[in-house]
Coordinates of C-alpha atoms in Angstrom, one line a residue:
X1 CA -36.7 16.8 -2.0
X2 CA -34.6 13.7 -1.3
X3 CA -32.1 14.8 -3.9
X4 CA -31.8 18.3 -2.4
X5 CA -31.3 16.9 1.1
X6 CA -28.5 14.6 -0.2
X7 CA -26.8 17.5 -1.8
X8 CA -27.0 19.6 1.3
X9 CA -25.6 16.8 3.5
X10 CA -22.7 16.2 1.1
X11 CA -21.9 19.8 1.0
X12 CA -21.9 20.1 4.8
X13 CA -19.6 17.0 5.1
X14 CA -17.2 18.6 2.6
X15 CA -17.2 22.0 4.4
X16 CA -17.2 20.7 7.9
X17 CA -13.9 21.5 9.7
X18 CA -12.1 18.6 11.2
X19 CA -12.7 18.8 14.9
X20 CA -9.9 18.1 17.4
X21 CA -9.9 14.7 18.9
X22 CA -8.5 14.0 22.4
X23 CA -4.8 14.6 22.4
X24 CA -4.2 11.1 23.8
X25 CA -5.8 9.4 20.8
X26 CA -2.5 8.9 19.0
X27 CA 0.9 10.0 20.1
X28 CA 2.6 9.7 16.7
X29 CA 1.9 9.0 13.0
X30 CA 4.1 6.9 10.7
X31 CA 3.4 7.2 7.0
X32 CA 4.4 4.8 4.2
X33 CA 3.5 5.5 0.6
X34 CA 4.1 7.6 -2.5
X35 CA 3.7 11.2 -3.7
X36 CA 0.2 11.3 -2.3
X37 CA 1.9 11.5 1.1
X38 CA 5.5 12.6 0.4
X39 CA 6.5 15.7 2.3
X40 CA 10.1 15.9 1.1
X41 CA 11.8 12.5 0.9
X42 CA 12.1 12.7 -2.9
X43 CA 13.9 16.0 -2.5
X44 CA 16.6 14.2 -0.5
X45 CA 16.9 11.3 -3.0
X46 CA 16.9 13.7 -6.0
X47 CA 20.0 15.5 -4.4
X48 CA 20.9 18.4 -6.6
X49 CA 18.2 17.8 -9.2
X50 CA 15.4 20.5 -9.3
X51 CA 11.9 19.2 -8.7
X52 CA 8.6 20.7 -9.8
X53 CA 7.6 21.0 -6.2
X54 CA 10.5 23.4 -5.5
X55 CA 8.5 26.0 -7.4
X56 CA 5.2 27.9 -7.0
X57 CA 2.3 27.4 -7.5
X58 CA 2.9 24.2 -5.5
X59 CA 2.0 25.0 -1.9
X60 CA 0.1 28.2 -2.9
X61 CA -3.2 27.5 -1.1
X62 CA -2.1 26.9 2.5
X63 CA 1.6 27.2 2.9
X64 CA 1.9 30.1 0.4
X65 CA 5.3 28.7 -0.6
X66 CA 6.6 25.5 -2.1
X67 CA 6.2 22.9 0.7
X68 CA 7.7 19.8 -1.0
X69 CA 4.2 18.4 -1.4
X70 CA 2.6 17.4 -4.7
X71 CA -0.4 19.6 -4.3
X72 CA -1.5 23.2 -3.8
X73 CA -1.7 22.7 0.0
X74 CA -2.1 20.0 2.6
X75 CA -2.3 16.3 2.0
X76 CA -4.4 13.7 3.8
X77 CA -1.5 12.9 6.2
X78 CA -1.4 16.6 7.1
X79 CA -5.1 16.7 7.9
X80 CA -4.7 13.5 10.0
X81 CA -1.9 15.1 11.9
X82 CA -4.0 18.2 12.6
X83 CA -6.9 16.0 13.8
X84 CA -4.7 14.5 16.5
X85 CA -2.9 17.6 17.5
X86 CA 0.4 16.4 16.1
X87 CA 3.0 18.3 14.0
X88 CA 3.1 17.9 10.2
X89 CA 5.2 14.8 9.5
X90 CA 8.8 15.5 8.6
X91 CA 10.4 13.4 5.8
X92 CA 12.6 10.7 7.4
X93 CA 15.4 11.1 4.9
X94 CA 16.1 14.7 6.1
X95 CA 17.4 13.0 9.3
X96 CA 17.9 16.3 11.2
X97 CA 14.5 16.1 13.0
X98 CA 13.0 14.7 16.1
X99 CA 10.7 11.8 15.1
X100 CA 9.2 11.2 18.5
X101 CA 5.8 12.3 17.2
X102 CA 6.1 10.4 13.9
X103 CA 7.9 10.2 10.6
X104 CA 7.1 10.2 6.9
X105 CA 8.7 7.5 4.8
X106 CA 6.5 8.1 1.7
X107 CA 8.3 9.1 -1.4
X108 CA 7.4 10.0 -5.0
X109 CA 7.3 7.1 -7.4
X110 CA 7.4 4.4 -4.7
X111 CA 6.1 1.0 -5.6
X112 CA 4.8 -1.9 -3.6
X113 CA 7.1 -4.3 -5.5
X114 CA 10.9 -4.0 -5.6
X115 CA 12.8 -3.1 -8.8
X116 CA 14.2 -6.6 -8.9
X117 CA 10.6 -7.9 -9.5
X118 CA 10.2 -5.6 -12.6
X119 CA 13.7 -6.7 -13.9
X120 CA 12.9 -10.4 -13.4
X121 CA 9.7 -10.0 -15.4
X122 CA 11.3 -7.9 -18.1
X123 CA 9.2 -4.8 -17.3
X124 CA 11.2 -1.8 -18.4
X125 CA 10.9 1.3 -16.3
X126 CA 10.8 4.7 -18.0
X127 CA 13.4 6.1 -15.7
X128 CA 16.2 4.9 -13.5
X129 CA 14.7 3.4 -10.3
X130 CA 15.5 4.7 -6.9
X131 CA 15.3 2.8 -3.6
X132 CA 11.9 3.8 -2.5
X133 CA 9.7 0.6 -2.5
X134 CA 7.8 -0.6 0.6
X135 CA 10.8 -2.8 1.5
X136 CA 13.1 0.3 1.4
X137 CA 10.7 2.3 3.5
X138 CA 10.5 -0.6 6.0
X139 CA 14.3 -0.5 6.2
X140 CA 14.2 3.2 7.0
X141 CA 11.6 2.5 9.7
X142 CA 13.9 -0.1 11.2
X143 CA 16.8 2.4 11.1
X144 CA 14.7 4.9 13.1
X145 CA 13.3 2.4 15.6
X146 CA 16.2 2.3 18.0
X147 CA 15.9 6.0 18.6
X148 CA 12.3 5.6 19.6
X149 CA 12.3 2.4 21.7
X150 CA 14.7 -0.3 22.9
X151 CA 13.0 -3.4 24.2
X152 CA 10.1 -5.4 22.6
X153 CA 7.8 -4.3 25.4
X154 CA 8.8 -0.7 25.1
X155 CA 8.3 -0.7 21.3
X156 CA 4.9 -2.4 21.5
X157 CA 3.8 0.2 24.0
X158 CA 5.1 3.1 21.9
X159 CA 3.9 1.9 18.6
X160 CA 0.6 0.7 20.1
X161 CA -0.2 4.4 20.6
X162 CA 0.8 5.3 17.1
X163 CA -1.2 5.6 13.9
X164 CA 0.3 3.8 10.9
X165 CA -0.7 4.7 7.3
X166 CA 0.3 2.1 4.7
X167 CA -0.3 3.5 1.2
X168 CA -1.5 4.6 -1.2
X169 CA 1.4 3.2 -3.2
X170 CA 0.3 0.6 -5.7
X171 CA -0.7 3.1 -8.4
X172 CA 3.0 3.4 -9.3
X173 CA 3.3 -0.3 -9.8
X174 CA 0.7 -0.1 -12.5
X175 CA 2.3 3.1 -14.0
X176 CA 5.6 1.2 -14.3
X177 CA 3.7 -1.6 -16.1
X178 CA 1.9 0.9 -18.3
X179 CA 5.3 2.6 -19.2
X180 CA 6.6 -1.0 -19.9
X181 CA 3.7 -1.3 -22.5
X182 CA 1.8 -4.0 -20.6
X183 CA -1.9 -4.3 -21.3
X184 CA -4.5 -4.0 -18.6
X185 CA -5.1 -7.7 -18.9
X186 CA -1.4 -8.3 -18.2
X187 CA -1.5 -5.9 -15.3
X188 CA -4.5 -7.8 -13.8
X189 CA -2.3 -10.9 -13.6
X190 CA 0.1 -9.0 -11.2
X191 CA -2.6 -7.6 -8.8
X192 CA -2.4 -10.5 -6.3
X193 CA 1.4 -10.1 -6.1
X194 CA 1.1 -6.4 -5.4
X195 CA -1.5 -7.1 -2.7
X196 CA 0.8 -9.8 -1.2
X197 CA 3.5 -7.1 -0.8
X198 CA 1.1 -4.6 0.9
X199 CA -0.2 -7.3 3.2
X200 CA 3.4 -8.3 4.1
X201 CA 4.3 -4.7 5.0
X202 CA 1.2 -4.6 7.3
X203 CA 2.2 -7.9 9.0
X204 CA 5.8 -6.6 9.5
X205 CA 4.5 -3.4 11.2
X206 CA 2.1 -5.3 13.4
X207 CA 4.8 -7.7 14.5
X208 CA 6.9 -4.8 15.5
X209 CA 4.1 -3.3 17.6
X210 CA 1.7 -1.4 15.4
X211 CA -1.9 -1.6 16.7
X212 CA -3.8 0.8 14.4
X213 CA -3.1 0.6 10.7
X214 CA -4.9 2.5 7.9
X215 CA -4.7 0.9 4.5
X216 CA -5.8 3.1 1.6
X217 CA -7.1 1.6 -1.6
X218 CA -6.3 2.8 -5.1
X219 CA -7.8 5.8 -6.8
X220 CA -9.8 5.5 -10.0
X221 CA -6.8 5.6 -12.3
X222 CA -8.9 5.9 -15.4
X223 CA -9.9 9.4 -14.2
X224 CA -6.3 10.8 -14.1
X225 CA -6.1 13.7 -16.6
X226 CA -2.5 12.7 -17.4
X227 CA -3.6 9.2 -18.4
X228 CA -6.6 10.6 -20.3
X229 CA -4.3 12.8 -22.3
X230 CA -1.8 10.1 -23.1
X231 CA -4.5 7.7 -24.1
X232 CA -6.9 10.1 -25.8
X233 CA -9.0 8.3 -28.3
X234 CA -11.8 8.9 -30.8
X235 CA -13.2 5.6 -29.8
X236 CA -16.0 6.7 -27.4
X237 CA -16.5 3.1 -26.2
X238 CA -13.4 3.2 -24.0
X239 CA -14.9 5.9 -21.9
X240 CA -17.4 5.6 -19.1
X241 CA -20.4 7.8 -20.2
X242 CA -21.1 8.8 -16.6
X243 CA -17.7 10.1 -15.8
X244 CA -15.6 10.4 -19.0
X245 CA -12.9 8.2 -17.5
X246 CA -11.2 5.3 -19.2
X247 CA -13.2 2.3 -18.0
X248 CA -10.7 -0.5 -18.3
X249 CA -8.2 1.3 -15.9
X250 CA -11.0 2.0 -13.4
X251 CA -11.9 -1.7 -13.7
X252 CA -8.2 -2.4 -12.8
X253 CA -8.5 -0.1 -9.8
X254 CA -11.7 -1.8 -8.6
X255 CA -10.2 -5.2 -8.9
X256 CA -7.1 -4.1 -7.0
X257 CA -9.3 -2.7 -4.2
X258 CA -11.5 -5.8 -4.0
X259 CA -8.5 -8.0 -3.5
X260 CA -6.9 -5.5 -1.0
X261 CA -10.1 -5.5 1.0
X262 CA -10.1 -9.3 1.1
X263 CA -6.5 -9.2 2.4
X264 CA -7.4 -6.6 5.0
X265 CA -10.3 -8.8 6.3
X266 CA -7.9 -11.8 6.6
X267 CA -5.4 -9.7 8.5
X268 CA -8.2 -8.5 10.8
X269 CA -8.9 -12.1 11.7
X270 CA -5.3 -13.0 12.1
X271 CA -4.5 -10.0 14.3
X272 CA -7.7 -9.5 16.4
X273 CA -5.8 -7.2 18.8
X274 CA -5.0 -4.8 16.0
X275 CA -7.3 -2.3 14.3
X276 CA -6.7 -2.6 10.6
X277 CA -8.7 0.0 8.7
X278 CA -9.5 -0.2 5.0
X279 CA -9.7 3.3 3.7
X280 CA -11.6 3.6 0.4
X281 CA -9.9 6.1 -2.0
X282 CA -11.9 5.1 -5.0
X283 CA -15.4 5.9 -4.0
X284 CA -14.9 9.5 -2.8
X285 CA -12.9 10.4 -5.9
X286 CA -15.3 8.8 -8.3
X287 CA -18.1 10.7 -6.6
X288 CA -16.1 14.0 -7.1
X289 CA -16.1 13.1 -10.8
X290 CA -19.8 12.1 -11.0
X291 CA -21.3 14.7 -8.7
X292 CA -18.8 17.6 -8.5
X293 CA -21.3 20.2 -7.5
X294 CA -22.3 18.3 -4.4
X295 CA -18.8 18.9 -3.1
X296 CA -18.2 22.5 -4.2
X297 CA -16.2 21.5 -7.2
X298 CA -17.7 23.9 -9.7
X299 CA -15.0 23.5 -12.3
X300 CA -15.1 20.5 -14.7
X301 CA -13.8 17.6 -12.6
X302 CA -11.4 16.1 -15.1
X303 CA -9.7 19.5 -15.9
X304 CA -6.3 20.2 -14.2
X305 CA -6.0 23.3 -12.0
X306 CA -2.2 23.7 -12.6
X307 CA -1.3 22.9 -16.2
X308 CA -1.5 24.1 -19.8
X309 CA -3.0 23.0 -23.1
X310 CA -5.2 20.3 -24.4
X311 CA -8.6 19.0 -23.4
X312 CA -7.6 18.3 -19.8
X313 CA -5.2 21.3 -19.4
X314 CA -2.3 18.9 -19.1
X315 CA 0.8 18.6 -21.3
X316 CA 3.6 16.3 -20.3
X317 CA 6.5 18.5 -21.5
X318 CA 4.9 21.5 -19.7
X319 CA 3.9 20.3 -16.3
X320 CA 2.9 22.3 -13.2
X321 CA 5.9 24.0 -11.7
X322 CA 7.7 24.6 -15.0
X323 CA 8.1 28.0 -16.6
X324 CA 5.0 29.7 -18.0
X325 CA 2.7 27.1 -16.5
X326 CA 0.1 28.7 -14.2
X327 CA -2.5 27.6 -11.8
X328 CA -6.2 28.3 -11.7
X329 CA -7.3 31.1 -9.4
X330 CA -9.5 29.0 -7.2
X331 CA -8.1 25.5 -6.5
X332 CA -10.9 25.0 -4.0
X333 CA -13.2 24.4 -7.0
X334 CA -11.0 21.8 -8.7
X335 CA -10.6 18.1 -8.0
X336 CA -7.3 17.5 -9.7
X337 CA -4.2 19.7 -9.1
X338 CA -1.5 18.8 -11.6
X339 CA -2.8 15.9 -13.7
X340 CA -1.7 13.2 -11.2
X341 CA -2.4 14.5 -7.7
X342 CA -5.5 16.0 -6.0
X343 CA -6.1 19.5 -4.7
X344 CA -6.1 20.3 -1.0
X345 CA -9.9 20.6 -1.2
X346 CA -10.2 17.0 -2.4
X347 CA -7.7 15.7 0.2
X348 CA -9.7 17.5 2.9
X349 CA -12.9 15.7 2.0
X350 CA -11.2 12.3 1.7
X351 CA -9.4 12.7 5.1
X352 CA -12.7 13.7 6.7
X353 CA -14.5 10.7 5.2
X354 CA -11.8 8.4 6.6
X355 CA -11.9 10.0 10.0
X356 CA -15.6 10.0 10.5
X357 CA -16.8 7.7 7.7
X358 CA -18.4 6.6 5.4
X359 CA -15.2 5.7 3.5
X360 CA -13.2 3.9 6.2
X361 CA -14.1 0.7 7.9
X362 CA -14.1 1.4 10.8
X363 CA -13.7 5.2 10.8
X364 CA -10.3 6.2 12.2
X365 CA -11.9 8.2 15.0
X366 CA -13.6 5.0 16.2
X367 CA -10.2 3.3 16.4
X368 CA -8.4 5.3 19.1
X369 CA -5.2 3.7 20.4
X370 CA -5.7 1.9 23.6

């Protein structure tokens, strides 16, 4: 009976529509991060290069057209905007928009650490880097700032009524290290440096007037179908028997999240006037993998919706958005969209769990701007 009740409650939380909060809660949203939040900045940086997101089936579920998002529909940042009655965030680099109600600085492939760090440590990137790290995104924010406010008092008043989202972003730092052939043990040695960069970004934003900052943790990287495909092994000992994920990469994610939570707690003490919210990304996603039926994910949780070939329906040369690669008919029943990103259905649940709890401390709806 207890198990049945838990399943029903989980299902209701997943299906429950996000209710409108008072329109005065936040007047704007500013998002920093990577492709989990990018709404078009990479399209500007890529210039004339064609991107997968320029093609269907990206955007098929909600927008019914390519929307420059790495999913079948809306992202967490979109659901947060809906919650507070704000427009979907425009990518800052498009420039030709009004950003009075917020801006999106997130961009595909962004890292917490600058490219100079990777060069100094002889970590070779698998592609030419672009200026998209946290420091670059902060520079873009500073470029925009004079159009929003002029004096220190005016800026503190304006940004004090804004919601800031800082991450997720760190996953790409570890992907860069992975592509540079670093072991998980070697990656572990850099976690504190990555956390320091994230904390520095949060400090900078608070010093400029931010009062409410959401800090998402890292996803369970060992559950990414792309990584599972690349590292596929006949050695069953590398997999978690409860999830089928590669345990050492999930251990890395948990270690990262543990240090990030410690950093957030220290910042909460240092800035008691601000509301700094740790948003757990790991637990909701790992629960999708362990108990998919509870959340309406009736398809195998490690199988990609939009892909082709192999055990996980993912093949690097033939990714979602390329010719002859199709999407599943019901993305609502899948956790993973394209091997690296989640479906709108998964993002909806995560956003709801951050807004109301239990996966944000405190829940965002308990942290209305003053």
